[in-house]
PDB file of C-alpha atoms (C1' of nucleotides) in Angstrom:
ATOM      1  CA  MET A   1      11.589  -0.011 -21.164  1.00 96.00           C
ATOM      2  CA  ILE A   2      11.610  -0.137 -17.386  1.00 96.00           C
ATOM      3  CA  ARG A   3      10.169   2.653 -15.239  1.00 96.00           C
ATOM      4  CA  ILE A   4      10.640   2.831 -11.481  1.00 96.00           C
ATOM      5  CA  GLY A   5       8.693   4.755  -8.883  1.00 95.00           C
ATOM      6  CA  TYR A   6       8.043   5.033  -5.169  1.00 93.00           C
ATOM      7  CA  ALA A   7       5.173   4.852  -2.729  1.00 91.00           C
ATOM      8  CA  GLY A   8       3.284   7.298  -0.566  1.00 90.00           C
ATOM      9  CA  ILE A   9       5.701   9.909   0.752  1.00 89.00           C
ATOM     10  CA  ASN A  10       8.738  11.852  -0.399  1.00 90.00           C
ATOM     11  CA  THR A  11      11.143  11.999   2.534  1.00 88.00           C
ATOM     12  CA  GLY A  12      12.458  15.389   1.433  1.00 88.00           C
ATOM     13  CA  LEU A  13       9.098  17.153   1.100  1.00 89.00           C
ATOM     14  CA  PRO A  14       6.149  17.937   3.406  1.00 89.00           C
ATOM     15  CA  THR A  15       3.949  14.875   3.832  1.00 89.00           C
ATOM     16  CA  SER A  16       0.593  14.326   2.147  1.00 91.00           C
ATOM     17  CA  SER A  17      -0.345  11.932   4.991  1.00 90.00           C
ATOM     18  CA  ARG A  18      -1.174  14.360   7.774  1.00 90.00           C
ATOM     19  CA  THR A  19      -3.908  13.192  10.098  1.00 89.00           C
ATOM     20  CA  PHE A  20      -5.338  13.530  13.600  1.00 89.00           C
ATOM     21  CA  ARG A  21      -7.089  11.355  16.175  1.00 86.00           C
ATOM     22  CA  LEU A  22     -10.598  10.133  15.500  1.00 88.00           C
ATOM     23  CA  GLY A  23     -11.646  11.533  18.872  1.00 85.00           C
ATOM     24  CA  GLY A  24     -10.799  15.021  17.665  1.00 86.00           C
ATOM     25  CA  TYR A  25     -12.758  14.714  14.433  1.00 89.00           C
ATOM     26  CA  THR A  26     -14.624  17.710  13.130  1.00 90.00           C
ATOM     27  CA  GLU A  27     -15.738  18.318   9.568  1.00 90.00           C
ATOM     28  CA  GLN A  28     -13.722  21.524   9.469  1.00 90.00           C
ATOM     29  CA  ARG A  29     -10.545  19.845  10.670  1.00 89.00           C
ATOM     30  CA  MET A  30     -10.981  17.046   8.144  1.00 92.00           C
ATOM     31  CA  LEU A  31     -11.383  19.531   5.280  1.00 93.00           C
ATOM     32  CA  GLN A  32      -8.441  21.590   6.471  1.00 91.00           C
ATOM     33  CA  VAL A  33      -6.038  18.624   6.680  1.00 91.00           C
ATOM     34  CA  ALA A  34      -7.387  17.136   3.432  1.00 93.00           C
ATOM     35  CA  GLN A  35      -6.728  20.431   1.637  1.00 93.00           C
ATOM     36  CA  ALA A  36      -3.176  20.575   3.025  1.00 91.00           C
ATOM     37  CA  ASN A  37      -2.540  16.953   2.031  1.00 93.00           C
ATOM     38  CA  VAL A  38      -3.832  17.443  -1.510  1.00 94.00           C
ATOM     39  CA  SER A  39      -1.641  20.496  -1.851  1.00 93.00           C
ATOM     40  CA  ALA A  40       1.357  18.501  -0.570  1.00 92.00           C
ATOM     41  CA  LEU A  41       0.508  15.762  -3.076  1.00 94.00           C
ATOM     42  CA  GLU A  42       0.607  18.309  -5.881  1.00 94.00           C
ATOM     43  CA  ASN A  43       4.071  19.396  -4.733  1.00 93.00           C
ATOM     44  CA  ILE A  44       5.326  15.829  -4.653  1.00 94.00           C
ATOM     45  CA  LEU A  45       4.025  15.179  -8.168  1.00 95.00           C
ATOM     46  CA  LYS A  46       5.671  18.356  -9.454  1.00 95.00           C
ATOM     47  CA  TRP A  47       8.933  17.302  -7.824  1.00 95.00           C
ATOM     48  CA  ASN A  48       8.583  13.898  -9.462  1.00 95.00           C
ATOM     49  CA  GLU A  49       8.083  15.506 -12.867  1.00 96.00           C
ATOM     50  CA  GLU A  50      11.143  17.734 -12.398  1.00 95.00           C
ATOM     51  CA  ASN A  51      13.158  14.678 -11.453  1.00 95.00           C
ATOM     52  CA  GLY A  52      11.897  12.502 -14.281  1.00 95.00           C
ATOM     53  CA  ILE A  53       9.929  10.122 -12.061  1.00 96.00           C
ATOM     54  CA  HIS A  54       6.651   9.072 -13.658  1.00 96.00           C
ATOM     55  CA  LEU A  55       5.431   6.369 -11.314  1.00 96.00           C
ATOM     56  CA  PHE A  56       4.011   7.134  -7.879  1.00 95.00           C
ATOM     57  CA  ARG A  57       1.629   5.650  -5.312  1.00 94.00           C
ATOM     58  CA  ILE A  58      -0.743   8.140  -3.688  1.00 94.00           C
ATOM     59  CA  THR A  59      -1.045   7.582   0.054  1.00 92.00           C
ATOM     60  CA  SER A  60      -4.305   6.164   1.425  1.00 92.00           C
ATOM     61  CA  ASN A  61      -4.030   8.760   4.199  1.00 91.00           C
ATOM     62  CA  LEU A  62      -4.651  11.628   1.756  1.00 93.00           C
ATOM     63  CA  ILE A  63      -8.127  12.295   3.162  1.00 93.00           C
ATOM     64  CA  PRO A  64      -8.278  11.849   6.960  1.00 92.00           C
ATOM     65  CA  PHE A  65     -10.695   8.995   7.748  1.00 91.00           C
ATOM     66  CA  GLY A  66     -11.514   8.964   4.060  1.00 92.00           C
ATOM     67  CA  SER A  67     -13.481   5.724   4.293  1.00 91.00           C
ATOM     68  CA  HIS A  68     -14.658   5.966   7.889  1.00 90.00           C
ATOM     69  CA  PRO A  69     -18.419   6.402   8.501  1.00 88.00           C
ATOM     70  CA  VAL A  70     -17.641   9.584  10.447  1.00 89.00           C
ATOM     71  CA  ASN A  71     -16.600  11.236   7.182  1.00 92.00           C
ATOM     72  CA  SER A  72     -19.488  12.841   5.259  1.00 90.00           C
ATOM     73  CA  GLY A  73     -17.587  12.877   1.975  1.00 93.00           C
ATOM     74  CA  SER A  74     -17.841  16.670   1.686  1.00 94.00           C
ATOM     75  CA  TRP A  75     -14.165  16.731   0.640  1.00 95.00           C
ATOM     76  CA  LYS A  76     -15.230  15.500  -2.780  1.00 95.00           C
ATOM     77  CA  GLN A  77     -17.060  18.739  -3.555  1.00 94.00           C
ATOM     78  CA  ALA A  78     -14.658  20.957  -1.622  1.00 94.00           C
ATOM     79  CA  LEU A  79     -11.565  19.681  -3.432  1.00 95.00           C
ATOM     80  CA  SER A  80     -12.953  18.801  -6.851  1.00 95.00           C
ATOM     81  CA  ASP A  81     -11.156  21.684  -8.602  1.00 96.00           C
ATOM     82  CA  ASP A  82      -7.844  20.772  -6.984  1.00 95.00           C
ATOM     83  CA  PHE A  83      -8.209  17.126  -7.913  1.00 96.00           C
ATOM     84  CA  GLU A  84      -9.096  18.031 -11.471  1.00 96.00           C
ATOM     85  CA  ARG A  85      -6.051  20.289 -11.801  1.00 96.00           C
ATOM     86  CA  ILE A  86      -3.715  17.665 -10.339  1.00 96.00           C
ATOM     87  CA  GLY A  87      -5.222  14.969 -12.531  1.00 96.00           C
ATOM     88  CA  ARG A  88      -4.644  17.118 -15.605  1.00 97.00           C
ATOM     89  CA  PHE A  89      -1.002  17.521 -14.584  1.00 97.00           C
ATOM     90  CA  VAL A  90      -0.636  13.760 -14.169  1.00 97.00           C
ATOM     91  CA  LYS A  91      -2.077  13.128 -17.609  1.00 97.00           C
ATOM     92  CA  GLU A  92      -0.141  15.887 -19.366  1.00 97.00           C
ATOM     93  CA  SER A  93       3.171  14.739 -17.932  1.00 97.00           C
ATOM     94  CA  GLY A  94       2.517  11.098 -18.786  1.00 96.00           C
ATOM     95  CA  MET A  95       2.587   9.920 -15.181  1.00 96.00           C
ATOM     96  CA  ARG A  96       0.980   6.853 -13.744  1.00 96.00           C
ATOM     97  CA  VAL A  97      -0.333   6.902 -10.199  1.00 96.00           C
ATOM     98  CA  SER A  98      -1.847   4.158  -8.077  1.00 95.00           C
ATOM     99  CA  MET A  99      -3.273   3.574  -4.628  1.00 94.00           C
ATOM    100  CA  HIS A 100      -2.923   0.659  -2.226  1.00 92.00           C
ATOM    101  CA  PRO A 101      -5.464   0.138   0.592  1.00 90.00           C
ATOM    102  CA  GLY A 102      -3.852  -1.393   3.649  1.00 83.00           C
ATOM    103  CA  GLN A 103      -4.034  -4.765   5.338  1.00 84.00           C
ATOM    104  CA  TYR A 104      -7.396  -3.976   6.922  1.00 87.00           C
ATOM    105  CA  THR A 105      -9.208  -3.913   3.605  1.00 91.00           C
ATOM    106  CA  VAL A 106     -10.230  -7.536   3.214  1.00 92.00           C
ATOM    107  CA  LEU A 107     -12.483  -8.375   0.290  1.00 93.00           C
ATOM    108  CA  ASN A 108     -13.136 -12.033   1.115  1.00 93.00           C
ATOM    109  CA  THR A 109     -13.938 -11.654   4.809  1.00 91.00           C
ATOM    110  CA  PRO A 110     -16.851 -13.782   6.088  1.00 90.00           C
ATOM    111  CA  ASP A 111     -17.979 -10.861   8.257  1.00 89.00           C
ATOM    112  CA  LYS A 112     -20.590  -8.737   6.482  1.00 88.00           C
ATOM    113  CA  GLY A 113     -19.682  -5.630   8.468  1.00 88.00           C
ATOM    114  CA  PHE A 114     -15.991  -5.996   7.593  1.00 89.00           C
ATOM    115  CA  PHE A 115     -16.925  -6.470   3.968  1.00 92.00           C
ATOM    116  CA  ALA A 116     -18.986  -3.284   4.043  1.00 91.00           C
ATOM    117  CA  SER A 117     -15.926  -1.464   5.409  1.00 90.00           C
ATOM    118  CA  ALA A 118     -13.751  -2.905   2.673  1.00 92.00           C
ATOM    119  CA  LEU A 119     -16.232  -1.763   0.054  1.00 93.00           C
ATOM    120  CA  ARG A 120     -16.351   1.731   1.544  1.00 92.00           C
ATOM    121  CA  ASP A 121     -12.566   1.826   1.478  1.00 93.00           C
ATOM    122  CA  LEU A 122     -12.421   0.828  -2.186  1.00 94.00           C
ATOM    123  CA  GLU A 123     -15.043   3.464  -2.984  1.00 94.00           C
ATOM    124  CA  TYR A 124     -12.899   6.062  -1.241  1.00 94.00           C
ATOM    125  CA  HIS A 125      -9.755   5.117  -3.159  1.00 95.00           C
ATOM    126  CA  SER A 126     -11.683   4.960  -6.398  1.00 95.00           C
ATOM    127  CA  SER A 127     -13.213   8.413  -5.777  1.00 95.00           C
ATOM    128  CA  VAL A 128      -9.788  10.005  -5.464  1.00 95.00           C
ATOM    129  CA  LEU A 129      -8.681   8.672  -8.850  1.00 96.00           C
ATOM    130  CA  ASP A 130     -12.065   9.425 -10.427  1.00 96.00           C
ATOM    131  CA  LEU A 131     -12.004  13.017  -9.198  1.00 96.00           C
ATOM    132  CA  MET A 132      -8.606  13.372 -10.840  1.00 96.00           C
ATOM    133  CA  GLY A 133     -10.208  12.272 -14.093  1.00 96.00           C
ATOM    134  CA  LEU A 134      -7.760   9.394 -14.505  1.00 96.00           C
ATOM    135  CA  ASP A 135      -8.546   6.294 -16.539  1.00 96.00           C
ATOM    136  CA  GLU A 136      -8.370   2.638 -15.473  1.00 96.00           C
ATOM    137  CA  ASN A 137      -4.609   2.423 -16.035  1.00 96.00           C
ATOM    138  CA  HIS A 138      -4.267   4.173 -12.682  1.00 96.00           C
ATOM    139  CA  LYS A 139      -4.791   1.172 -10.437  1.00 95.00           C
ATOM    140  CA  ILE A 140      -5.916   0.233  -6.948  1.00 95.00           C
ATOM    141  CA  VAL A 141      -3.840  -2.660  -5.589  1.00 94.00           C
ATOM    142  CA  VAL A 142      -5.146  -5.034  -2.917  1.00 93.00           C
ATOM    143  CA  HIS A 143      -4.089  -8.337  -1.392  1.00 92.00           C
ATOM    144  CA  GLY A 144      -6.218 -11.481  -1.562  1.00 92.00           C
ATOM    145  CA  GLY A 145      -7.354 -11.382   2.072  1.00 91.00           C
ATOM    146  CA  GLY A 146      -7.650 -14.203   4.574  1.00 91.00           C
ATOM    147  CA  ALA A 147      -7.640 -17.989   4.156  1.00 91.00           C
ATOM    148  CA  TYR A 148      -9.702 -18.825   7.258  1.00 91.00           C
ATOM    149  CA  LYS A 149      -8.231 -22.328   7.241  1.00 88.00           C
ATOM    150  CA  ASN A 150      -9.790 -23.081   3.848  1.00 90.00           C
ATOM    151  CA  LYS A 151      -7.839 -21.284   1.148  1.00 90.00           C
ATOM    152  CA  GLU A 152      -9.683 -22.797  -1.809  1.00 91.00           C
ATOM    153  CA  LEU A 153     -13.091 -21.848  -0.422  1.00 92.00           C
ATOM    154  CA  TYR A 154     -12.038 -18.283   0.328  1.00 92.00           C
ATOM    155  CA  LEU A 155     -10.362 -17.871  -3.053  1.00 93.00           C
ATOM    156  CA  GLY A 156     -13.764 -18.733  -4.513  1.00 93.00           C
ATOM    157  CA  ILE A 157     -15.477 -16.208  -2.263  1.00 93.00           C
ATOM    158  CA  LEU A 158     -12.914 -13.616  -3.305  1.00 94.00           C
ATOM    159  CA  LYS A 159     -13.711 -14.322  -6.934  1.00 94.00           C
ATOM    160  CA  ASP A 160     -17.448 -13.912  -6.293  1.00 94.00           C
ATOM    161  CA  ARG A 161     -16.907 -10.677  -4.387  1.00 94.00           C
ATOM    162  CA  ILE A 162     -14.811  -9.269  -7.239  1.00 95.00           C
ATOM    163  CA  ALA A 163     -17.506 -10.176  -9.762  1.00 94.00           C
ATOM    164  CA  GLU A 164     -20.098  -8.270  -7.720  1.00 93.00           C
ATOM    165  CA  LEU A 165     -18.048  -5.085  -7.289  1.00 95.00           C
ATOM    166  CA  PRO A 166     -19.309  -1.882  -8.892  1.00 95.00           C
ATOM    167  CA  PRO A 167     -17.699  -1.643 -12.360  1.00 95.00           C
ATOM    168  CA  ALA A 168     -16.071   1.709 -11.492  1.00 94.00           C
ATOM    169  CA  ILE A 169     -14.080  -0.065  -8.787  1.00 95.00           C
ATOM    170  CA  ARG A 170     -13.469  -3.325 -10.602  1.00 95.00           C
ATOM    171  CA  LYS A 171     -11.995  -1.599 -13.646  1.00 95.00           C
ATOM    172  CA  ARG A 172      -9.159  -0.262 -11.456  1.00 95.00           C
ATOM    173  CA  LEU A 173      -8.681  -3.291  -9.243  1.00 95.00           C
ATOM    174  CA  VAL A 174      -5.526  -5.400  -9.357  1.00 95.00           C
ATOM    175  CA  LEU A 175      -4.491  -8.167  -6.948  1.00 95.00           C
ATOM    176  CA  GLU A 176      -1.068  -8.733  -5.455  1.00 93.00           C
ATOM    177  CA  ASN A 177       0.511 -11.820  -3.886  1.00 93.00           C
ATOM    178  CA  ASP A 178       1.276 -11.537  -0.165  1.00 91.00           C
ATOM    179  CA  GLU A 179       3.906 -13.137   2.078  1.00 87.00           C
ATOM    180  CA  LEU A 180       1.540 -15.065   4.318  1.00 88.00           C
ATOM    181  CA  VAL A 181      -1.540 -16.493   2.599  1.00 90.00           C
ATOM    182  CA  PHE A 182      -1.950 -16.087  -1.171  1.00 92.00           C
ATOM    183  CA  HIS A 183       1.264 -16.738  -3.112  1.00 93.00           C
ATOM    184  CA  ALA A 184       2.004 -15.745  -6.690  1.00 94.00           C
ATOM    185  CA  GLU A 185       0.472 -18.839  -8.246  1.00 94.00           C
ATOM    186  CA  ASP A 186      -2.766 -18.396  -6.248  1.00 94.00           C
ATOM    187  CA  ILE A 187      -3.058 -14.777  -7.355  1.00 94.00           C
ATOM    188  CA  LEU A 188      -2.226 -15.438 -10.974  1.00 95.00           C
ATOM    189  CA  THR A 189      -4.774 -18.261 -11.217  1.00 95.00           C
ATOM    190  CA  LEU A 190      -7.438 -16.154  -9.559  1.00 95.00           C
ATOM    191  CA  CYS A 191      -6.753 -13.099 -11.728  1.00 95.00           C
ATOM    192  CA  ARG A 192      -6.945 -15.167 -14.900  1.00 96.00           C
ATOM    193  CA  GLU A 193     -10.351 -16.440 -13.817  1.00 95.00           C
ATOM    194  CA  ALA A 194     -11.597 -13.081 -12.568  1.00 94.00           C
ATOM    195  CA  GLY A 195     -10.253 -11.144 -15.551  1.00 95.00           C
ATOM    196  CA  LEU A 196      -8.115  -8.804 -13.448  1.00 95.00           C
ATOM    197  CA  PRO A 197      -4.463  -7.833 -13.881  1.00 96.00           C
ATOM    198  CA  ALA A 198      -2.078  -9.358 -11.326  1.00 95.00           C
ATOM    199  CA  VAL A 199       0.798  -7.549  -9.610  1.00 95.00           C
ATOM    200  CA  LEU A 200       3.795  -9.692  -8.747  1.00 95.00           C
ATOM    201  CA  ASP A 201       5.461  -8.586  -5.539  1.00 93.00           C
ATOM    202  CA  VAL A 202       8.942  -9.951  -6.130  1.00 93.00           C
ATOM    203  CA  PHE A 203       9.919  -9.759  -2.466  1.00 90.00           C
ATOM    204  CA  HIS A 204       6.747 -11.424  -1.160  1.00 89.00           C
ATOM    205  CA  HIS A 205       7.330 -14.142  -3.723  1.00 91.00           C
ATOM    206  CA  GLU A 206      10.742 -14.792  -2.171  1.00 89.00           C
ATOM    207  CA  VAL A 207       9.211 -14.981   1.320  1.00 87.00           C
ATOM    208  CA  LEU A 208       6.285 -17.216   0.263  1.00 89.00           C
ATOM    209  CA  PRO A 209       7.426 -18.953  -2.914  1.00 90.00           C
ATOM    210  CA  SER A 210       5.342 -20.811  -5.489  1.00 92.00           C
ATOM    211  CA  PHE A 211       5.900 -21.974  -9.085  1.00 92.00           C
ATOM    212  CA  PRO A 212       8.752 -24.278  -7.931  1.00 90.00           C
ATOM    213  CA  ASP A 213      10.077 -24.873 -11.464  1.00 91.00           C
ATOM    214  CA  LYS A 214       9.881 -21.314 -12.738  1.00 94.00           C
ATOM    215  CA  ASP A 215      12.393 -18.516 -12.386  1.00 94.00           C
ATOM    216  CA  ILE A 216      11.476 -14.901 -11.711  1.00 95.00           C
ATOM    217  CA  ARG A 217      11.611 -13.854 -15.356  1.00 97.00           C
ATOM    218  CA  GLN A 218       9.187 -16.564 -16.403  1.00 97.00           C
ATOM    219  CA  ILE A 219       6.806 -15.695 -13.587  1.00 96.00           C
ATOM    220  CA  ILE A 220       6.859 -12.012 -14.515  1.00 97.00           C
ATOM    221  CA  ILE A 221       6.064 -12.945 -18.099  1.00 97.00           C
ATOM    222  CA  PHE A 222       3.116 -15.071 -16.880  1.00 97.00           C
ATOM    223  CA  PHE A 223       1.853 -12.135 -14.826  1.00 96.00           C
ATOM    224  CA  GLY A 224       2.335  -9.868 -17.840  1.00 97.00           C
ATOM    225  CA  GLN A 225      -0.292 -11.841 -19.733  1.00 97.00           C
ATOM    226  CA  THR A 226      -2.916 -10.432 -17.348  1.00 97.00           C
ATOM    227  CA  TRP A 227      -2.096  -6.886 -18.559  1.00 97.00           C
ATOM    228  CA  PRO A 228      -3.251  -6.938 -22.202  1.00 96.00           C
ATOM    229  CA  GLY A 229      -2.844  -3.543 -23.840  1.00 94.00           C
ATOM    230  CA  ALA A 230      -1.427  -1.960 -20.669  1.00 96.00           C
ATOM    231  CA  ARG A 231       1.928  -1.597 -18.954  1.00 96.00           C
ATOM    232  CA  GLN A 232       2.563  -4.362 -16.447  1.00 97.00           C
ATOM    233  CA  LYS A 233       3.217  -3.334 -12.823  1.00 96.00           C
ATOM    234  CA  ILE A 234       5.306  -5.180 -10.262  1.00 95.00           C
ATOM    235  CA  HIS A 235       6.524  -4.413  -6.728  1.00 94.00           C
ATOM    236  CA  TYR A 236      10.118  -4.695  -5.567  1.00 93.00           C
ATOM    237  CA  SER A 237      11.855  -4.585  -2.172  1.00 89.00           C
ATOM    238  CA  ASP A 238      14.569  -6.277  -0.124  1.00 86.00           C
ATOM    239  CA  GLN A 239      14.460  -7.922   3.288  1.00 82.00           C
ATOM    240  CA  ASP A 240      15.202  -5.648   6.246  1.00 77.00           C
ATOM    241  CA  PRO A 241      18.097  -7.552   7.892  1.00 74.00           C
ATOM    242  CA  GLU A 242      17.113  -6.334  11.373  1.00 70.00           C
ATOM    243  CA  LYS A 243      13.453  -7.223  11.212  1.00 72.00           C
ATOM    244  CA  ARG A 244      11.114 -10.149  10.844  1.00 72.00           C
ATOM    245  CA  ARG A 245      11.084 -12.053   7.582  1.00 74.00           C
ATOM    246  CA  GLY A 246       8.898 -10.123   5.138  1.00 76.00           C
ATOM    247  CA  SER A 247       9.707  -6.633   6.444  1.00 76.00           C
ATOM    248  CA  HIS A 248      10.652  -4.122   3.772  1.00 78.00           C
ATOM    249  CA  SER A 249      14.211  -2.816   3.751  1.00 80.00           C
ATOM    250  CA  GLY A 250      15.347   0.754   4.280  1.00 81.00           C
ATOM    251  CA  SER A 251      16.676   1.123   0.756  1.00 85.00           C
ATOM    252  CA  VAL A 252      17.169  -0.981  -2.360  1.00 90.00           C
ATOM    253  CA  ASP A 253      20.318  -3.103  -2.541  1.00 91.00           C
ATOM    254  CA  VAL A 254      21.801  -1.771  -5.781  1.00 93.00           C
ATOM    255  CA  HIS A 255      23.870  -4.836  -6.578  1.00 94.00           C
ATOM    256  CA  ARG A 256      20.959  -7.183  -6.008  1.00 93.00           C
ATOM    257  CA  PHE A 257      18.654  -4.995  -8.085  1.00 95.00           C
ATOM    258  CA  GLY A 258      21.228  -5.037 -10.869  1.00 96.00           C
ATOM    259  CA  LYS A 259      21.143  -8.809 -11.005  1.00 96.00           C
ATOM    260  CA  PHE A 260      17.342  -8.693 -11.104  1.00 96.00           C
ATOM    261  CA  LEU A 261      17.383  -6.045 -13.816  1.00 97.00           C
ATOM    262  CA  ASP A 262      19.621  -8.217 -15.967  1.00 97.00           C
ATOM    263  CA  ARG A 263      16.816 -10.787 -16.088  1.00 97.00           C
ATOM    264  CA  VAL A 264      14.017  -8.379 -17.069  1.00 97.00           C
ATOM    265  CA  ARG A 265      15.645  -5.404 -18.773  1.00 96.00           C
ATOM    266  CA  ASP A 266      14.057  -6.087 -22.170  1.00 97.00           C
ATOM    267  CA  LEU A 267      10.499  -6.221 -20.782  1.00 97.00           C
ATOM    268  CA  GLU A 268       7.958  -3.405 -20.526  1.00 97.00           C
ATOM    269  CA  LEU A 269       7.599  -2.952 -16.761  1.00 97.00           C
ATOM    270  CA  ASP A 270       6.552  -0.379 -14.196  1.00 96.00           C
ATOM    271  CA  ILE A 271       8.409  -1.248 -10.984  1.00 96.00           C
ATOM    272  CA  MET A 272       7.135   0.201  -7.703  1.00 94.00           C
ATOM    273  CA  LEU A 273       9.854   0.261  -5.039  1.00 92.00           C
ATOM    274  CA  GLU A 274       8.597  -0.464  -1.534  1.00 89.00           C
ATOM    275  CA  VAL A 275      11.445   0.816   0.624  1.00 87.00           C
ATOM    276  CA  LYS A 276      11.619   3.338   3.409  1.00 85.00           C
ATOM    277  CA  ASP A 277      13.948   5.845   1.765  1.00 87.00           C
ATOM    278  CA  LYS A 278      11.425   6.285  -1.068  1.00 90.00           C
ATOM    279  CA  GLN A 279      12.633   8.709  -3.781  1.00 91.00           C
ATOM    280  CA  SER A 280      16.282   8.287  -2.723  1.00 90.00           C
ATOM    281  CA  SER A 281      16.372   4.699  -3.897  1.00 91.00           C
ATOM    282  CA  VAL A 282      14.713   5.681  -7.173  1.00 94.00           C
ATOM    283  CA  LEU A 283      17.342   8.350  -7.839  1.00 94.00           C
ATOM    284  CA  ARG A 284      20.215   6.065  -6.826  1.00 94.00           C
ATOM    285  CA  LEU A 285      19.036   3.279  -9.133  1.00 95.00           C
ATOM    286  CA  ARG A 286      18.552   5.687 -12.032  1.00 95.00           C
ATOM    287  CA  GLU A 287      22.110   6.942 -11.578  1.00 95.00           C
ATOM    288  CA  THR A 288      23.483   3.432 -11.446  1.00 96.00           C
ATOM    289  CA  PHE A 289      21.414   2.059 -14.333  1.00 97.00           C
ATOM    290  CA  PRO A 290      20.952   4.869 -16.881  1.00 96.00           C
ATOM    291  CA  ASP A 291      18.537   2.838 -19.018  1.00 95.00           C
ATOM    292  CA  LEU A 292      15.937   3.044 -16.234  1.00 95.00           C
ATOM    293  CA  LYS A 293      13.221   5.616 -16.734  1.00 94.00           C
TER     294      LYS A 293
ATOM    295  C1'  DG B   1      13.266  18.576  22.107  1.00 57.79           C
ATOM    296  C1'  DG B   2      13.811  13.718  21.855  1.00 57.79           C
ATOM    297  C1'  DA B   3      11.874   9.146  23.102  1.00 57.79           C
ATOM    298  C1'  DA B   4       8.143   6.199  23.733  1.00 57.79           C
ATOM    299  C1'  DG B   5       3.514   5.045  23.270  1.00 57.79           C
ATOM    300  C1'  DT B   6      -0.782   5.354  20.435  1.00 57.79           C
ATOM    301  C1'  DC B   7      -3.676   5.162  16.522  1.00 57.79           C
ATOM    302  C1'  DA B   8      -9.422   3.381  12.293  1.00 57.79           C
ATOM    303  C1'  DA B   9      -8.880  -1.045  10.774  1.00 57.79           C
ATOM    304  C1'  DG B  10      -8.650  -7.497  10.162  1.00 57.79           C
ATOM    305  C1'  DT B  11      -6.135 -11.787  10.311  1.00 57.79           C
ATOM    306  C1'  DC B  12      -2.993 -14.912  12.105  1.00 57.79           C
ATOM    307  C1'  DT B  13      -0.145 -17.060  15.586  1.00 57.79           C
ATOM    308  C1'  DC B  14       1.193 -18.086  20.006  1.00 57.79           C
ATOM    309  C1'  DG B  15       0.594 -19.261  24.758  1.00 57.79           C
TER     310       DG B  15
ATOM    311  C1'  DC C   1      -9.906 -18.243  23.634  1.00 57.79           C
ATOM    312  C1'  DG C   2      -7.613 -13.903  24.532  1.00 57.79           C
ATOM    313  C1'  DA C   3      -3.432 -11.156  23.826  1.00 57.79           C
ATOM    314  C1'  DG C   4      -0.118  -9.556  20.897  1.00 57.79           C
ATOM    315  C1'  DA C   5       2.265  -9.235  16.329  1.00 57.79           C
ATOM    316  C1'  DC C   6       1.999  -7.551  11.998  1.00 57.79           C
ATOM    317  C1'  DT C   7       2.604  -2.690   9.166  1.00 57.79           C
ATOM    318  C1'  DT C   8       2.951   2.363   8.793  1.00 57.79           C
ATOM    319  C1'  DG C   9       4.090   7.118   9.481  1.00 57.79           C
ATOM    320  C1'  DA C  10       2.322  10.734  11.976  1.00 57.79           C
ATOM    321  C1'  DC C  11       0.401  12.298  16.183  1.00 57.79           C
ATOM    322  C1'  DT C  12       0.460  12.726  21.220  1.00 57.79           C
ATOM    323  C1'  DT C  13       2.212  12.337  25.587  1.00 57.79           C
ATOM    324  C1'  DC C  14       5.848  12.036  28.668  1.00 57.79           C
ATOM    325  C1'  DC C  15      10.159  13.155  30.629  1.00 57.79           C
TER     326       DC C  15
END
DNA sequence: GGAAGTCAAGTCTCG
DNA sequence: CGAGACTTGACTTCC
């Protein structure tokens, strides 16, 4: 069975990513916007349930400056009831949610200060899912980080950093191949060694290929071996024809997706679409391919 | 009221 | 070695 979902925002509903400038930060403003965002998140999840969508990525912008030192963390107490209620809804409706810190969260950085920031950011993301009372199947996805002109060395450092993470973070952590530094084979090898699940980003794999003799189905099956007892997750997008190589497209190319689906239809997969029209592509694909969940 | 510039952040490439 | 690209959607400023 294949499930598809979308990331971060629903283009037809109020956003759960409202923010403001750091210069205008006050505790009150942070709590106010955080409350509004959490409420918007609840609406999006309800909409998803009504529309049969059970896979969703919660935006990292849910709590303004959620991992910035300026933020006291008071939102955790202030919103704990809301998070608990939303988490219960997620569990009762059989949904799976995830989070995905951005490009600035770099686990293998040689800079101690940057590493401290990355750790704070993972703690923030982890707190959101913990407050919702969700188990480790609700993942936090990150990229491998930088190569610093010595990819092997910094893959090793990444592995060490992962081993030293607090267990509450590590249990949710999954790594994803990127389009610039760490390709699918790098990530799969690392995840096998580190004991983490690996997310294959199908589009990044096309931009920065590896496994020269293996087709996409075989690679997905390899990645699936890192998800024992859990549903495997992958990411899917197309190239934006107007933009630089690696830029995500506006919507999913239905014909192209169909050809992909023909190769993987019999597998157990959660497919996260990374396209700008968000829920629209999910609905369109479900109409076109009725066996999608 | 729409367009353009700005924003917390780290890494990489280009000149 | 410094500037700009990269990515992202929302905010802010400008006209």
